[in-house]
Tab-separated table of C-alpha atoms and ligand atoms in Angstrom:
chain	number	residue	atom	x	y	z
A	1	UNK	CA	35.541	-21.951	-20.858
A	2	UNK	CA	32.352	-20.158	-19.756
A	3	UNK	CA	32.386	-19.102	-16.098
A	4	UNK	CA	29.532	-20.384	-13.960
A	5	UNK	CA	27.522	-17.620	-12.344
A	6	UNK	CA	27.256	-17.841	-8.540
A	7	UNK	CA	25.496	-15.922	-5.790
A	8	UNK	CA	27.349	-12.715	-4.887
A	9	UNK	CA	27.652	-13.850	-1.247
A	10	UNK	CA	28.126	-17.634	-1.438
A	11	UNK	CA	28.906	-20.424	-3.878
A	12	UNK	CA	25.284	-21.401	-4.532
A	13	UNK	CA	23.540	-21.027	-7.882
A	14	UNK	CA	21.563	-17.806	-8.207
A	15	UNK	CA	17.818	-17.761	-7.617
A	16	UNK	CA	17.482	-14.292	-9.110
A	17	UNK	CA	19.347	-11.512	-10.933
A	18	UNK	CA	18.574	-7.991	-9.715
A	19	UNK	CA	19.254	-6.117	-12.931
A	20	UNK	CA	19.435	-2.564	-11.620
A	21	UNK	CA	21.810	-3.583	-8.807
A	22	UNK	CA	23.771	-6.047	-11.004
A	23	UNK	CA	23.398	-8.686	-8.271
A	24	UNK	CA	23.071	-12.450	-8.595
A	25	UNK	CA	21.631	-13.929	-5.382
A	26	UNK	CA	20.738	-17.391	-4.125
A	27	UNK	CA	17.338	-17.834	-2.425
A	28	UNK	CA	18.660	-17.413	1.093
A	29	UNK	CA	20.720	-14.314	0.318
A	30	UNK	CA	17.870	-12.827	-1.739
A	31	UNK	CA	15.546	-13.107	1.301
A	32	UNK	CA	18.048	-11.425	3.607
A	33	UNK	CA	18.890	-8.784	0.954
A	34	UNK	CA	15.174	-7.831	0.643
A	35	UNK	CA	14.645	-7.717	4.409
A	36	UNK	CA	17.737	-5.611	4.933
A	37	UNK	CA	16.787	-3.286	2.050
A	38	UNK	CA	13.375	-2.653	3.645
A	39	UNK	CA	14.986	-2.157	7.062
A	40	UNK	CA	17.293	0.520	5.609
A	41	UNK	CA	14.330	2.311	3.973
A	42	UNK	CA	12.370	2.233	7.262
A	43	UNK	CA	15.335	3.844	9.043
A	44	UNK	CA	16.200	6.349	6.319
A	45	UNK	CA	12.634	7.650	6.036
A	46	UNK	CA	12.045	7.493	9.812
A	47	UNK	CA	8.928	5.354	9.378
A	48	UNK	CA	8.891	3.664	12.812
A	49	UNK	CA	11.107	2.061	15.421
A	50	UNK	CA	11.055	-1.247	17.307
A	51	UNK	CA	9.119	0.506	20.111
A	52	UNK	CA	6.187	1.446	17.855
A	53	UNK	CA	3.008	-0.542	17.331
A	54	UNK	CA	2.270	-0.991	13.640
A	55	UNK	CA	-1.094	-1.760	12.054
A	56	UNK	CA	-0.060	-3.810	9.012
A	57	UNK	CA	-2.825	-3.766	6.423
A	58	UNK	CA	-2.891	-7.136	4.685
A	59	UNK	CA	-5.139	-7.676	1.683
A	60	UNK	CA	-3.805	-11.127	0.755
A	61	UNK	CA	-1.994	-9.904	-2.372
A	62	UNK	CA	1.737	-10.637	-2.746
A	63	UNK	CA	2.822	-7.142	-1.633
A	64	UNK	CA	1.080	-7.026	1.719
A	65	UNK	CA	1.912	-10.712	2.367
A	66	UNK	CA	5.564	-9.811	1.751
A	67	UNK	CA	5.171	-6.781	4.046
A	68	UNK	CA	3.844	-8.747	7.021
A	69	UNK	CA	6.534	-11.403	6.578
A	70	UNK	CA	9.388	-8.867	6.265
A	71	UNK	CA	8.288	-6.787	9.280
A	72	UNK	CA	7.855	-9.977	11.286
A	73	UNK	CA	11.368	-11.189	10.364
A	74	UNK	CA	12.742	-7.776	11.345
A	75	UNK	CA	11.161	-8.149	14.794
A	76	UNK	CA	8.719	-5.201	14.741
A	77	UNK	CA	5.546	-5.059	16.889
A	78	UNK	CA	2.944	-5.768	14.263
A	79	UNK	CA	-0.848	-6.025	14.215
A	80	UNK	CA	-1.863	-7.751	10.950
A	81	UNK	CA	-5.181	-6.242	9.886
A	82	UNK	CA	-7.653	-7.416	7.231
A	83	UNK	CA	-10.735	-5.575	5.973
A	84	UNK	CA	-13.491	-7.830	4.677
A	85	UNK	CA	-14.852	-5.836	1.736
A	86	UNK	CA	-17.751	-8.241	1.148
A	87	UNK	CA	-16.766	-8.765	-2.497
A	88	UNK	CA	-18.200	-12.189	-3.337
A	89	UNK	CA	-15.599	-14.983	-3.585
A	90	UNK	CA	-12.677	-12.564	-3.749
A	91	UNK	CA	-13.005	-11.439	-0.103
A	92	UNK	CA	-13.541	-15.019	1.122
A	93	UNK	CA	-10.439	-16.317	-0.682
A	94	UNK	CA	-8.397	-13.331	0.507
A	95	UNK	CA	-9.396	-13.861	4.140
A	96	UNK	CA	-8.476	-17.572	3.968
A	97	UNK	CA	-5.030	-16.734	2.573
A	98	UNK	CA	-4.325	-13.957	5.105
A	99	UNK	CA	-5.459	-16.240	7.935
A	100	UNK	CA	-3.166	-19.035	6.691
A	101	UNK	CA	-0.162	-16.694	6.434
A	102	UNK	CA	-0.736	-15.420	9.976
A	103	UNK	CA	-0.907	-19.036	11.152
A	104	UNK	CA	2.393	-19.835	9.412
A	105	UNK	CA	4.040	-16.751	10.916
A	106	UNK	CA	2.429	-17.410	14.290
A	107	UNK	CA	0.733	-13.999	14.387
A	108	UNK	CA	-2.775	-12.978	15.464
A	109	UNK	CA	-5.091	-11.533	12.799
A	110	UNK	CA	-7.445	-8.575	13.358
A	111	UNK	CA	-10.466	-8.401	11.076
A	112	UNK	CA	-13.086	-5.683	10.432
A	113	UNK	CA	-15.850	-6.038	7.925
A	114	UNK	CA	-17.231	-3.049	6.061
A	115	UNK	CA	-20.916	-3.864	6.541
A	116	UNK	CA	-20.392	-4.592	10.248
A	117	UNK	CA	-18.631	-1.252	10.735
A	118	UNK	CA	-20.737	1.016	8.544
A	119	UNK	CA	-24.109	-0.839	8.428
A	120	UNK	CA	-24.043	-0.941	4.614
A	121	UNK	CA	-22.005	-2.899	2.078
A	122	UNK	CA	-19.917	-1.130	-0.595
A	123	UNK	CA	-22.433	-2.342	-3.171
A	124	UNK	CA	-25.355	-0.771	-1.274
A	125	UNK	CA	-23.459	2.498	-0.824
A	126	UNK	CA	-22.445	2.767	-4.476
A	127	UNK	CA	-25.994	1.913	-5.570
A	128	UNK	CA	-27.435	4.625	-3.306
A	129	UNK	CA	-24.908	7.160	-4.596
A	130	UNK	CA	-25.792	6.128	-8.153
A	131	UNK	CA	-22.095	5.940	-8.877
A	132	UNK	CA	-20.395	3.267	-10.883
A	133	UNK	CA	-16.921	3.932	-9.401
A	134	UNK	CA	-17.094	1.029	-6.979
A	135	UNK	CA	-13.294	1.010	-6.738
A	136	UNK	CA	-12.907	4.649	-5.649
A	137	UNK	CA	-15.710	4.340	-3.040
A	138	UNK	CA	-14.030	1.162	-1.807
A	139	UNK	CA	-10.686	3.012	-1.503
A	140	UNK	CA	-12.265	5.820	0.571
A	141	UNK	CA	-13.997	3.324	2.879
A	142	UNK	CA	-10.827	1.236	3.300
A	143	UNK	CA	-8.792	4.273	4.370
A	144	UNK	CA	-11.556	5.266	6.818
A	145	UNK	CA	-11.700	1.784	8.372
A	146	UNK	CA	-7.885	1.658	8.663
A	147	UNK	CA	-8.001	4.936	10.597
A	148	UNK	CA	-10.787	3.658	12.916
A	149	UNK	CA	-8.902	0.416	13.599
A	150	UNK	CA	-5.618	2.261	14.199
A	151	UNK	CA	-7.307	4.389	16.853
A	152	UNK	CA	-9.041	1.388	18.406
A	153	UNK	CA	-5.837	-0.657	18.688
A	154	UNK	CA	-3.890	2.458	19.751
A	155	UNK	CA	-1.149	1.798	17.217
A	156	UNK	CA	1.440	4.449	16.310
A	157	UNK	CA	1.454	3.953	12.584
A	158	UNK	CA	-0.429	2.340	9.676
A	159	UNK	CA	1.658	0.406	7.123
A	160	UNK	CA	0.482	-0.619	3.649
A	161	UNK	CA	2.090	-2.774	0.963
A	162	UNK	CA	2.383	-0.191	-1.845
A	163	UNK	CA	5.408	-1.027	-4.002
A	164	UNK	CA	7.548	0.940	-6.461
A	165	UNK	CA	5.248	0.129	-9.388
A	166	UNK	CA	2.166	1.383	-7.498
A	167	UNK	CA	3.954	4.531	-6.439
A	168	UNK	CA	5.457	5.439	-9.820
A	169	UNK	CA	2.148	4.653	-11.528
A	170	UNK	CA	0.366	7.125	-9.234
A	171	UNK	CA	3.128	9.669	-9.703
A	172	UNK	CA	2.912	9.339	-13.482
A	173	UNK	CA	-0.886	9.738	-13.358
A	174	UNK	CA	-0.638	12.773	-11.067
A	175	UNK	CA	1.971	14.407	-13.309
A	176	UNK	CA	0.037	13.739	-16.508
A	177	UNK	CA	-3.006	15.389	-14.959
A	178	UNK	CA	-1.053	17.963	-12.887
A	179	UNK	CA	-2.843	17.015	-9.681
A	180	UNK	CA	-1.020	19.467	-7.433
A	181	UNK	CA	-2.716	18.452	-4.162
A	182	UNK	CA	-1.881	14.792	-4.723
A	183	UNK	CA	1.682	15.606	-5.798
A	184	UNK	CA	2.207	17.599	-2.615
A	185	UNK	CA	0.996	14.719	-0.459
A	186	UNK	CA	2.394	11.711	-2.329
A	187	UNK	CA	5.279	9.913	-0.630
A	188	UNK	CA	6.360	6.948	1.485
A	189	UNK	CA	5.478	8.722	4.749
A	190	UNK	CA	2.407	10.750	5.606
A	191	UNK	CA	2.991	12.429	8.948
A	192	UNK	CA	0.506	12.190	11.800
A	193	UNK	CA	-1.764	15.177	11.386
A	194	UNK	CA	-4.641	16.471	13.464
A	195	UNK	CA	-6.106	13.115	14.384
A	196	UNK	CA	-4.949	11.236	11.304
A	197	UNK	CA	-2.482	8.470	12.114
A	198	UNK	CA	0.956	8.388	10.518
A	199	UNK	CA	0.970	6.256	7.339
A	200	UNK	CA	3.953	4.531	5.798
A	201	UNK	CA	4.814	2.412	2.758
A	202	UNK	CA	7.935	0.407	3.694
A	203	UNK	CA	8.058	-1.392	0.293
A	204	UNK	CA	8.004	1.750	-1.838
A	205	UNK	CA	11.533	1.190	-3.220
A	206	UNK	CA	10.911	-2.392	-4.356
A	207	UNK	CA	9.560	-3.493	-7.734
A	208	UNK	CA	6.531	-5.788	-7.571
A	209	UNK	CA	8.472	-8.465	-9.440
A	210	UNK	CA	10.918	-8.783	-6.514
A	211	UNK	CA	8.072	-9.006	-3.995
A	212	UNK	CA	6.599	-11.840	-6.030
A	213	UNK	CA	9.950	-13.683	-5.919
A	214	UNK	CA	10.247	-12.949	-2.180
A	215	UNK	CA	6.883	-14.558	-1.245
A	216	UNK	CA	7.683	-17.504	-3.537
A	217	UNK	CA	11.095	-17.918	-1.867
A	218	UNK	CA	9.413	-17.845	1.560
A	219	UNK	CA	6.812	-20.397	0.393
A	220	UNK	CA	3.945	-18.177	1.505
A	221	UNK	CA	0.524	-18.379	-0.146
A	222	UNK	CA	-0.976	-15.224	-1.687
A	223	UNK	CA	-4.059	-14.260	-3.700
A	224	UNK	CA	-3.277	-14.248	-7.398
A	225	UNK	CA	-6.756	-13.345	-8.657
A	226	UNK	CA	-7.477	-9.656	-9.150
A	227	UNK	CA	-10.402	-7.910	-7.499
A	228	UNK	CA	-13.336	-8.107	-9.970
A	229	UNK	CA	-13.760	-4.320	-9.673
A	230	UNK	CA	-10.072	-3.483	-10.059
A	231	UNK	CA	-9.096	-0.218	-11.701
A	232	UNK	CA	-9.685	-0.096	-15.414
A	233	UNK	CA	-7.817	0.167	-18.662
A	234	UNK	CA	-6.002	3.493	-18.114
A	235	UNK	CA	-4.074	2.032	-15.188
A	236	UNK	CA	-3.045	-0.868	-17.374
A	237	UNK	CA	-1.620	1.539	-19.981
A	238	UNK	CA	0.457	3.405	-17.355
A	239	UNK	CA	1.737	0.101	-16.017
A	240	UNK	CA	2.756	-1.052	-19.509
A	241	UNK	CA	4.561	2.197	-20.308
A	242	UNK	CA	6.461	2.206	-17.005
A	243	UNK	CA	7.409	-1.469	-17.306
A	244	UNK	CA	8.717	-0.815	-20.809
A	245	UNK	CA	10.875	2.040	-19.490
A	246	UNK	CA	12.209	-0.082	-16.606
A	247	UNK	CA	13.048	-3.062	-18.822
A	248	UNK	CA	15.024	-0.831	-21.170
A	249	UNK	CA	16.553	1.461	-18.556
A	250	UNK	CA	16.951	-0.603	-15.352
A	251	UNK	CA	16.634	1.563	-12.254
A	252	UNK	CA	14.798	4.422	-13.968
A	253	UNK	CA	11.573	4.024	-11.932
A	254	UNK	CA	13.397	4.266	-8.623
A	255	UNK	CA	15.359	7.308	-9.848
A	256	UNK	CA	12.127	8.945	-11.103
A	257	UNK	CA	10.495	8.481	-7.705
A	258	UNK	CA	13.448	9.389	-5.480
A	259	UNK	CA	14.208	12.508	-7.532
A	260	UNK	CA	10.551	13.507	-7.302
A	261	UNK	CA	10.739	13.230	-3.505
A	262	UNK	CA	13.981	15.197	-3.354
A	263	UNK	CA	13.473	17.913	-5.969
A	264	UNK	CA	9.831	18.297	-6.966
A	265	UNK	CA	7.660	17.415	-3.963
A	266	UNK	CA	8.918	20.339	-1.823
A	267	UNK	CA	7.892	22.747	-4.603
A	268	UNK	CA	4.382	21.292	-4.775
A	269	UNK	CA	4.122	21.401	-0.987
A	270	UNK	CA	4.906	25.116	-1.011
A	271	UNK	CA	2.460	25.760	-3.837
A	272	UNK	CA	-0.425	24.233	-1.924
A	273	UNK	CA	-2.795	26.693	-0.418
A	274	UNK	CA	-2.365	25.791	3.266
A	275	UNK	CA	-5.755	27.249	4.161
A	276	UNK	CA	-7.639	24.960	1.814
A	277	UNK	CA	-5.987	21.966	3.473
A	278	UNK	CA	-7.009	22.787	7.034
A	279	UNK	CA	-8.554	19.825	8.804
A	280	UNK	CA	-11.296	19.815	11.412
A	281	UNK	CA	-13.192	16.957	13.103
A	282	UNK	CA	-16.307	15.725	11.303
A	283	UNK	CA	-19.324	16.751	13.446
A	284	UNK	CA	-20.757	13.211	13.174
A	285	UNK	CA	-17.845	10.800	13.560
A	286	UNK	CA	-14.954	13.085	14.638
A	287	UNK	CA	-12.832	11.769	11.771
A	288	UNK	CA	-10.656	14.640	10.495
A	289	UNK	CA	-11.859	16.183	7.254
A	290	UNK	CA	-11.026	19.157	5.023
A	291	UNK	CA	-14.653	19.376	3.823
A	292	UNK	CA	-16.779	22.219	5.126
A	293	UNK	CA	-19.343	19.987	6.828
A	294	UNK	CA	-19.423	16.205	7.423
A	295	UNK	CA	-16.603	13.945	6.218
A	296	UNK	CA	-16.993	12.143	2.905
A	297	UNK	CA	-17.880	8.789	4.484
A	298	UNK	CA	-20.599	10.292	6.722
A	299	UNK	CA	-22.092	12.014	3.704
A	300	UNK	CA	-22.022	8.707	1.772
A	301	UNK	CA	-23.740	6.969	4.717
A	302	UNK	CA	-26.387	9.679	5.100
A	303	UNK	CA	-27.318	9.433	1.418
A	304	UNK	CA	-27.442	5.637	1.638
A	305	UNK	CA	-29.646	5.765	4.740
A	306	UNK	CA	-32.089	8.138	2.981
A	307	UNK	CA	-32.202	5.914	-0.071
A	308	UNK	CA	-32.938	2.781	1.994
A	309	UNK	CA	-35.684	4.529	3.999
A	310	UNK	CA	-37.596	5.402	0.815
B	14	AMP	P1	-4.691	-1.525	-3.194
B	14	AMP	O1	-5.231	-0.180	-2.927
B	14	AMP	O2	-5.731	-2.583	-3.348
B	14	AMP	O3	-3.647	-1.523	-4.269
B	14	AMP	O4	-3.911	-1.948	-1.854
B	14	AMP	C1	-2.839	-1.204	-1.363
B	14	AMP	C2	-2.529	-1.659	0.035
B	14	AMP	O5	-3.657	-1.397	0.891
B	14	AMP	C3	-2.262	-3.154	0.202
B	14	AMP	O6	-0.913	-3.463	-0.066
B	14	AMP	C4	-2.632	-3.381	1.646
B	14	AMP	O7	-1.581	-2.996	2.498
B	14	AMP	C5	-3.801	-2.423	1.847
B	14	AMP	N1	-5.109	-3.114	1.628
B	14	AMP	C6	-5.816	-3.189	0.484
B	14	AMP	N2	-6.951	-3.917	0.663
B	14	AMP	C7	-6.956	-4.304	1.938
B	14	AMP	C8	-7.839	-5.093	2.739
B	14	AMP	N3	-8.960	-5.621	2.242
B	14	AMP	N4	-7.519	-5.294	4.040
B	14	AMP	C9	-6.395	-4.771	4.572
B	14	AMP	N5	-5.526	-4.025	3.865
B	14	AMP	C10	-5.788	-3.792	2.577
B	15	FES	FE1	-11.761	-2.255	-3.581
B	15	FES	FE2	-11.367	-3.882	-5.586
B	15	FES	S1	-10.387	-3.872	-3.694
B	15	FES	S2	-12.831	-2.329	-5.440
B	16	ZN	ZN1	24.040	-16.984	-1.508
B	17	ZN	ZN1	-17.691	11.641	9.553
């Protein structure tokens, strides 16, 4: 007679099978397994402690919704933070969802909006720069705003919801193009450095699929629609290739990433020309930069200002 499959820790029917760990778990034990797994990663990689204040960047997507919920369950001092990017309906929907989740979790929500902070919208800036890469300008501005907010709220660390798929996708891209500087800096922890806050990715060991099942199990809303400017077709190809590998060799993405951190990253770090990486404060905004003159954002803003004056 066929044996009924049960949760590894109780007699309930499984909610999920974690292939690479060969674990069947019911909903309740899956939630505690995920939270404990993240807790162990936070400790192992010395991301932060219960004394630290953490700016948790929440976009409304499943990953960052999972992040805020997990860190809240683990009892950390968190400051949920949302950046309004001013992207038509997408930003409005995202804000509503993030607000709702914070209400459910009984947390305050801190909001900055790009135009309010920088005087121009991303659209105006990319128009003035005559550049079509809306997404890469948006990424630069988001990181800048996170840094400003982290200083304003005097937090110790900035946490983002990057998962294992995001991280291995970036690693794959950086290896294919031999981007040495990026390879030397890629990792779950970016140390505090000359005015830049420490940055951490507590979900970096978890596949996005498991984060999706976590937010579903917790009954939390999240934004399913993609940003209308989201990264193009090349990203999609990397994602497909890596998913194919993972489906056929469970656990290979995590091994790829952990072995990179252990064996390859130190070599790239050594190879980096330390001089070229020296940071100094931007003469306009005091944000640290490795550029010779103003930081990238100040140069974007100066060009935009000139364009709007003419
Ligand atoms: P992305 O670069 O869009 O893949 O997002 C990576 C991570 O950055 C998310 O998991 C969030 O932690 C953070 N993030 C992205 N967009 C926002 C936003 N609008 N507000 C706050 N945090 C964000
Ligand atoms: Fe920045 Fe889509 S979130 S361009
Ligand atoms: Zn169980
Ligand atoms: Zn600057």
